[in-house]
mmCIF file of C-alpha atoms in Angstrom:
data_model
loop_
_atom_site.group_PDB
_atom_site.id
_atom_site.type_symbol
_atom_site.label_atom_id
_atom_site.label_comp_id
_atom_site.label_asym_id
_atom_site.label_seq_id
_atom_site.Cartn_x
_atom_site.Cartn_y
_atom_site.Cartn_z
ATOM 1 C CA UNK C 1 -0.039 0.070 -0.020
ATOM 2 C CA UNK C 2 1.122 3.516 -0.883
ATOM 3 C CA UNK C 3 1.165 6.474 1.392
ATOM 4 C CA UNK C 4 -1.658 8.981 1.055
ATOM 5 C CA UNK C 5 0.759 11.460 -0.387
ATOM 6 C CA UNK C 6 1.507 9.358 -3.277
ATOM 7 C CA UNK C 7 0.020 9.984 -6.726
ATOM 8 C CA UNK C 8 -2.005 7.008 -7.641
ATOM 9 C CA UNK C 9 -1.885 6.531 -11.361
ATOM 10 C CA UNK C 10 -2.560 4.218 -14.172
ATOM 11 C CA UNK C 11 -0.960 3.684 -17.714
ATOM 12 C CA UNK C 12 -2.997 2.741 -20.696
ATOM 13 C CA UNK C 13 -1.071 0.805 -23.154
ATOM 14 C CA UNK C 14 0.761 -0.699 -20.262
ATOM 15 C CA UNK C 15 2.269 -3.723 -21.995
ATOM 16 C CA UNK C 16 3.660 -1.612 -24.861
ATOM 17 C CA UNK C 17 7.230 -0.554 -25.030
ATOM 18 C CA UNK C 18 6.342 3.023 -23.778
ATOM 19 C CA UNK C 19 3.944 1.657 -21.219
ATOM 20 C CA UNK C 20 6.598 -0.721 -19.715
ATOM 21 C CA UNK C 21 9.251 2.025 -19.505
ATOM 22 C CA UNK C 22 6.941 4.536 -17.801
ATOM 23 C CA UNK C 23 5.943 1.683 -15.172
ATOM 24 C CA UNK C 24 9.691 0.736 -14.828
ATOM 25 C CA UNK C 25 10.563 4.496 -13.994
ATOM 26 C CA UNK C 26 7.516 5.019 -11.845
ATOM 27 C CA UNK C 27 8.489 1.875 -9.756
ATOM 28 C CA UNK C 28 11.669 3.777 -8.642
ATOM 29 C CA UNK C 29 9.824 6.947 -7.784
ATOM 30 C CA UNK C 30 8.499 7.130 -4.062
ATOM 31 C CA UNK C 31 6.231 9.837 -5.069
ATOM 32 C CA UNK C 32 4.224 7.585 -7.237
ATOM 33 C CA UNK C 33 1.926 4.508 -6.829
ATOM 34 C CA UNK C 34 1.226 2.356 -9.793
ATOM 35 C CA UNK C 35 -2.484 1.545 -9.495
ATOM 36 C CA UNK C 36 -3.754 0.526 -12.885
ATOM 37 C CA UNK C 37 -2.334 -1.215 -15.870
ATOM 38 C CA UNK C 38 -4.810 -0.839 -18.699
ATOM 39 C CA UNK C 39 -4.882 -2.576 -22.126
ATOM 40 C CA UNK C 40 -7.601 -2.967 -24.809
ATOM 41 C CA UNK C 41 -10.227 -5.568 -24.269
ATOM 42 C CA UNK C 42 -9.173 -8.942 -25.655
ATOM 43 C CA UNK C 43 -5.465 -8.234 -25.157
ATOM 44 C CA UNK C 44 -3.578 -11.577 -24.499
ATOM 45 C CA UNK C 45 -1.851 -9.992 -21.398
ATOM 46 C CA UNK C 46 -5.093 -9.179 -19.581
ATOM 47 C CA UNK C 47 -4.956 -10.983 -16.190
ATOM 48 C CA UNK C 48 -1.281 -11.122 -15.943
ATOM 49 C CA UNK C 49 0.684 -9.006 -13.473
ATOM 50 C CA UNK C 50 3.020 -6.308 -14.430
ATOM 51 C CA UNK C 51 4.919 -4.168 -11.823
ATOM 52 C CA UNK C 52 2.582 -5.477 -9.051
ATOM 53 C CA UNK C 53 -0.803 -4.868 -10.533
ATOM 54 C CA UNK C 54 -3.080 -7.058 -12.737
ATOM 55 C CA UNK C 55 -3.517 -5.924 -16.279
ATOM 56 C CA UNK C 56 -7.142 -4.976 -17.010
ATOM 57 C CA UNK C 57 -9.126 -4.231 -19.887
ATOM 58 C CA UNK C 58 -11.898 -2.385 -18.032
ATOM 59 C CA UNK C 59 -11.506 1.411 -18.663
ATOM 60 C CA UNK C 60 -13.968 2.094 -15.774
ATOM 61 C CA UNK C 61 -11.234 1.251 -13.355
ATOM 62 C CA UNK C 62 -9.775 4.626 -13.782
ATOM 63 C CA UNK C 63 -12.344 5.494 -11.040
ATOM 64 C CA UNK C 64 -10.257 6.796 -7.993
ATOM 65 C CA UNK C 65 -6.951 7.390 -9.961
ATOM 66 C CA UNK C 66 -5.130 10.702 -9.466
ATOM 67 C CA UNK C 67 -4.244 10.538 -13.129
ATOM 68 C CA UNK C 68 -4.050 8.398 -16.208
ATOM 69 C CA UNK C 69 -1.010 8.352 -18.705
ATOM 70 C CA UNK C 70 -2.302 7.140 -22.038
ATOM 71 C CA UNK C 71 0.087 5.695 -24.716
ATOM 72 C CA UNK C 72 -2.449 3.446 -26.308
ATOM 73 C CA UNK C 73 -4.217 4.070 -29.678
ATOM 74 C CA UNK C 74 -6.407 6.857 -31.108
ATOM 75 C CA UNK C 75 -9.425 4.675 -30.533
ATOM 76 C CA UNK C 76 -8.320 3.850 -27.015
ATOM 77 C CA UNK C 77 -7.564 7.571 -26.113
ATOM 78 C CA UNK C 78 -11.141 8.534 -27.184
ATOM 79 C CA UNK C 79 -12.753 5.799 -25.176
ATOM 80 C CA UNK C 80 -10.508 6.756 -22.091
ATOM 81 C CA UNK C 81 -11.135 10.383 -22.287
ATOM 82 C CA UNK C 82 -14.934 9.561 -21.853
ATOM 83 C CA UNK C 83 -14.110 7.389 -18.831
ATOM 84 C CA UNK C 84 -11.928 9.978 -17.267
ATOM 85 C CA UNK C 85 -14.491 12.544 -17.762
ATOM 86 C CA UNK C 86 -17.016 10.310 -15.828
ATOM 87 C CA UNK C 87 -14.707 9.867 -12.948
ATOM 88 C CA UNK C 88 -12.929 13.310 -13.027
ATOM 89 C CA UNK C 89 -9.425 11.823 -13.606
ATOM 90 C CA UNK C 90 -6.729 14.063 -15.079
ATOM 91 C CA UNK C 91 -4.939 12.787 -18.168
ATOM 92 C CA UNK C 92 -1.606 12.827 -19.970
ATOM 93 C CA UNK C 93 -1.801 11.964 -23.585
ATOM 94 C CA UNK C 94 1.329 11.011 -25.499
ATOM 95 C CA UNK C 95 0.187 9.430 -28.819
ATOM 96 C CA UNK C 96 0.495 10.772 -32.346
ATOM 97 C CA UNK C 97 -1.864 10.822 -35.275
ATOM 98 C CA UNK C 98 -4.776 12.688 -33.608
ATOM 99 C CA UNK C 99 -6.768 14.642 -36.204
ATOM 100 C CA UNK C 100 -7.957 18.274 -35.417
ATOM 101 C CA UNK C 101 -11.387 16.698 -34.680
ATOM 102 C CA UNK C 102 -9.805 14.506 -32.223
ATOM 103 C CA UNK C 103 -8.059 17.493 -30.615
ATOM 104 C CA UNK C 104 -11.487 19.230 -30.430
ATOM 105 C CA UNK C 105 -12.680 16.292 -28.354
ATOM 106 C CA UNK C 106 -9.767 16.748 -26.061
ATOM 107 C CA UNK C 107 -10.316 20.472 -25.771
ATOM 108 C CA UNK C 108 -14.107 19.980 -24.836
ATOM 109 C CA UNK C 109 -13.076 17.503 -22.206
ATOM 110 C CA UNK C 110 -10.598 19.835 -20.772
ATOM 111 C CA UNK C 111 -13.335 22.223 -19.796
ATOM 112 C CA UNK C 112 -13.946 19.775 -17.059
ATOM 113 C CA UNK C 113 -10.759 17.865 -16.399
ATOM 114 C CA UNK C 114 -7.058 18.785 -16.992
ATOM 115 C CA UNK C 115 -5.213 17.300 -19.796
ATOM 116 C CA UNK C 116 -1.623 17.327 -21.024
ATOM 117 C CA UNK C 117 -1.330 16.499 -24.578
ATOM 118 C CA UNK C 118 1.878 16.541 -26.738
ATOM 119 C CA UNK C 119 2.970 14.502 -29.816
ATOM 120 C CA UNK C 120 6.245 14.245 -27.990
ATOM 121 C CA UNK C 121 6.778 13.943 -24.324
ATOM 122 C CA UNK C 122 10.526 14.523 -24.356
ATOM 123 C CA UNK C 123 11.619 17.442 -22.386
ATOM 124 C CA UNK C 124 14.558 18.047 -24.908
ATOM 125 C CA UNK C 125 12.283 17.788 -27.950
ATOM 126 C CA UNK C 126 9.984 20.455 -26.465
ATOM 127 C CA UNK C 127 12.885 22.737 -25.931
ATOM 128 C CA UNK C 128 13.724 22.184 -29.597
ATOM 129 C CA UNK C 129 10.050 23.187 -30.308
ATOM 130 C CA UNK C 130 10.774 26.541 -28.707
ATOM 131 C CA UNK C 131 14.113 26.928 -30.388
ATOM 132 C CA UNK C 132 12.490 26.289 -33.762
ATOM 133 C CA UNK C 133 9.867 28.733 -33.071
ATOM 134 C CA UNK C 134 12.320 31.342 -32.113
ATOM 135 C CA UNK C 135 14.540 30.825 -35.175
ATOM 136 C CA UNK C 136 11.530 30.659 -37.667
ATOM 137 C CA UNK C 137 10.113 33.991 -36.213
ATOM 138 C CA UNK C 138 13.418 35.692 -36.226
ATOM 139 C CA UNK C 139 15.204 34.653 -39.568
ATOM 140 C CA UNK C 140 14.483 36.490 -42.605
ATOM 141 C CA UNK C 141 12.771 34.979 -45.712
ATOM 142 C CA UNK C 142 15.963 34.216 -47.327
ATOM 143 C CA UNK C 143 16.274 31.152 -45.200
ATOM 144 C CA UNK C 144 14.413 28.084 -46.527
ATOM 145 C CA UNK C 145 13.402 25.330 -44.066
ATOM 146 C CA UNK C 146 13.644 21.643 -44.544
ATOM 147 C CA UNK C 147 13.554 18.712 -42.117
ATOM 148 C CA UNK C 148 14.791 15.223 -41.715
ATOM 149 C CA UNK C 149 13.491 12.695 -39.263
ATOM 150 C CA UNK C 150 14.532 8.998 -38.694
ATOM 151 C CA UNK C 151 12.848 6.289 -36.563
ATOM 152 C CA UNK C 152 12.737 2.520 -36.362
ATOM 153 C CA UNK C 153 11.411 0.335 -39.156
ATOM 154 C CA UNK C 154 8.355 -0.569 -36.897
ATOM 155 C CA UNK C 155 6.991 3.011 -36.850
ATOM 156 C CA UNK C 156 3.799 3.060 -38.865
ATOM 157 C CA UNK C 157 3.427 6.880 -39.676
ATOM 158 C CA UNK C 158 5.695 8.869 -41.819
ATOM 159 C CA UNK C 159 6.561 11.632 -41.466
ATOM 160 C CA UNK C 160 6.253 11.455 -37.537
ATOM 161 C CA UNK C 161 3.938 13.380 -35.476
ATOM 162 C CA UNK C 162 6.921 15.322 -34.015
ATOM 163 C CA UNK C 163 7.971 16.311 -37.548
ATOM 164 C CA UNK C 164 4.611 17.453 -38.602
ATOM 165 C CA UNK C 165 4.280 19.573 -35.353
ATOM 166 C CA UNK C 166 7.674 21.176 -36.215
ATOM 167 C CA UNK C 167 6.384 21.864 -39.628
ATOM 168 C CA UNK C 168 3.250 23.571 -38.261
ATOM 169 C CA UNK C 169 5.562 25.683 -35.909
ATOM 170 C CA UNK C 170 7.525 26.956 -38.921
ATOM 171 C CA UNK C 171 4.331 27.641 -41.005
ATOM 172 C CA UNK C 172 2.809 29.575 -38.260
ATOM 173 C CA UNK C 173 5.947 31.874 -38.176
ATOM 174 C CA UNK C 174 6.823 32.087 -41.870
ATOM 175 C CA UNK C 175 5.350 32.623 -45.233
ATOM 176 C CA UNK C 176 6.966 29.341 -46.315
ATOM 177 C CA UNK C 177 3.950 26.786 -46.489
ATOM 178 C CA UNK C 178 5.662 23.825 -48.355
ATOM 179 C CA UNK C 179 8.343 22.166 -46.047
ATOM 180 C CA UNK C 180 10.249 19.395 -47.270
ATOM 181 C CA UNK C 181 10.312 16.521 -44.806
ATOM 182 C CA UNK C 182 12.549 13.565 -45.315
ATOM 183 C CA UNK C 183 11.533 10.552 -43.395
ATOM 184 C CA UNK C 184 13.875 7.606 -42.793
ATOM 185 C CA UNK C 185 12.802 4.252 -41.371
ATOM 186 C CA UNK C 186 15.767 2.076 -40.491
ATOM 187 C CA UNK C 187 16.895 -0.390 -37.980
ATOM 188 C CA UNK C 188 15.897 0.459 -34.310
ATOM 189 C CA UNK C 189 16.333 4.221 -34.415
ATOM 190 C CA UNK C 190 14.462 5.573 -31.387
ATOM 191 C CA UNK C 191 13.848 9.128 -32.887
ATOM 192 C CA UNK C 192 16.109 11.614 -34.549
ATOM 193 C CA UNK C 193 14.875 15.087 -35.795
ATOM 194 C CA UNK C 194 16.696 17.852 -37.533
ATOM 195 C CA UNK C 195 15.438 21.292 -38.823
ATOM 196 C CA UNK C 196 17.632 23.086 -41.262
ATOM 197 C CA UNK C 197 17.406 26.725 -42.004
ATOM 198 C CA UNK C 198 19.288 27.323 -45.309
ATOM 199 C CA UNK C 199 20.391 30.637 -46.839
ATOM 200 C CA UNK C 200 22.903 31.710 -49.508
ATOM 201 C CA UNK C 201 25.363 32.642 -46.769
ATOM 202 C CA UNK C 202 24.993 30.035 -43.925
ATOM 203 C CA UNK C 203 23.304 27.010 -42.618
ATOM 204 C CA UNK C 204 21.516 26.791 -39.280
ATOM 205 C CA UNK C 205 20.709 23.320 -37.920
ATOM 206 C CA UNK C 206 18.506 22.448 -34.738
ATOM 207 C CA UNK C 207 18.431 18.754 -34.050
ATOM 208 C CA UNK C 208 17.579 16.180 -31.345
ATOM 209 C CA UNK C 209 18.559 12.512 -31.168
ATOM 210 C CA UNK C 210 16.905 10.241 -28.750
ATOM 211 C CA UNK C 211 19.225 7.679 -27.183
ATOM 212 C CA UNK C 212 16.452 5.699 -25.102
ATOM 213 C CA UNK C 213 12.764 5.604 -24.706
ATOM 214 C CA UNK C 214 13.166 6.627 -21.094
ATOM 215 C CA UNK C 215 13.227 10.421 -22.157
ATOM 216 C CA UNK C 216 9.668 10.061 -23.289
ATOM 217 C CA UNK C 217 8.813 8.027 -20.066
ATOM 218 C CA UNK C 218 10.455 10.681 -17.988
ATOM 219 C CA UNK C 219 8.591 13.521 -19.561
ATOM 220 C CA UNK C 220 5.294 11.678 -19.193
ATOM 221 C CA UNK C 221 5.890 11.242 -15.614
ATOM 222 C CA UNK C 222 6.689 14.965 -15.167
ATOM 223 C CA UNK C 223 3.601 15.692 -17.129
ATOM 224 C CA UNK C 224 1.574 13.563 -14.616
ATOM 225 C CA UNK C 225 3.072 15.405 -11.570
ATOM 226 C CA UNK C 226 2.003 18.685 -13.231
ATOM 227 C CA UNK C 227 -1.512 17.733 -14.489
ATOM 228 C CA UNK C 228 -2.667 16.375 -11.027
ATOM 229 C CA UNK C 229 -2.294 19.917 -9.587
ATOM 230 C CA UNK C 230 -4.677 21.455 -12.176
ATOM 231 C CA UNK C 231 -8.400 21.658 -11.967
ATOM 232 C CA UNK C 232 -9.144 21.853 -15.789
ATOM 233 C CA UNK C 233 -7.585 22.969 -19.050
ATOM 234 C CA UNK C 234 -5.707 21.601 -22.087
ATOM 235 C CA UNK C 235 -2.008 21.820 -21.589
ATOM 236 C CA UNK C 236 1.339 21.010 -23.539
ATOM 237 C CA UNK C 237 4.714 20.151 -22.618
ATOM 238 C CA UNK C 238 5.812 23.600 -22.867
ATOM 239 C CA UNK C 239 3.454 24.550 -19.971
ATOM 240 C CA UNK C 240 5.113 21.488 -17.998
ATOM 241 C CA UNK C 241 8.554 22.880 -18.785
ATOM 242 C CA UNK C 242 7.568 26.372 -17.437
ATOM 243 C CA UNK C 243 6.904 24.903 -14.075
ATOM 244 C CA UNK C 244 9.980 22.598 -14.152
ATOM 245 C CA UNK C 245 12.218 25.791 -14.311
ATOM 246 C CA UNK C 246 10.787 27.154 -11.031
#
């Protein structure tokens, strides 16, 4: 049994690679209590134990949690938002591929519960977002922007959600609407992103390379500690970063 000061939380997509890394790091954090490991109904792992809790396919078991970290699927997230709304449970959502309509669902839900949503939970990548926004806003039109992203061969979407988000940042700051994104799927690359600002006189590169999935897991746990203190609202990792600096 955990202490009353611990954050009782659950992970959706608990048996996936990210879910397992989140649970592994959380097990070493005395401020956290792992209370729910959630998977989709029919998952072969339901009923087995992971990090001391039995894997469940019942989303209604979010009831009583301090927060839910969701790294499941688009369909799963939409179902879990409904359950978290019913039981007033804060959420951290770290999946990619959500459409503008899906984000509107999150925005509506965030009028009643707090949600942190980011296509990339890495603190380092979110600093890159800020640097790219600064560069795109300050550099003159002579600089053309291109991007390269590389991930493992198992990744289904290309370009990555992070690359698309970076492109959106650039488009919001500049007149350049067409941004070339080179997507590489090779080996077991965890995640590399590079944004290049090219002029006739110089080249500026802003890049990030993930060494381990733990950077995403650590970011998700920081987002959990942030969101459980909020009453409602839709937040990003940039909001989490601001509080980390204090």
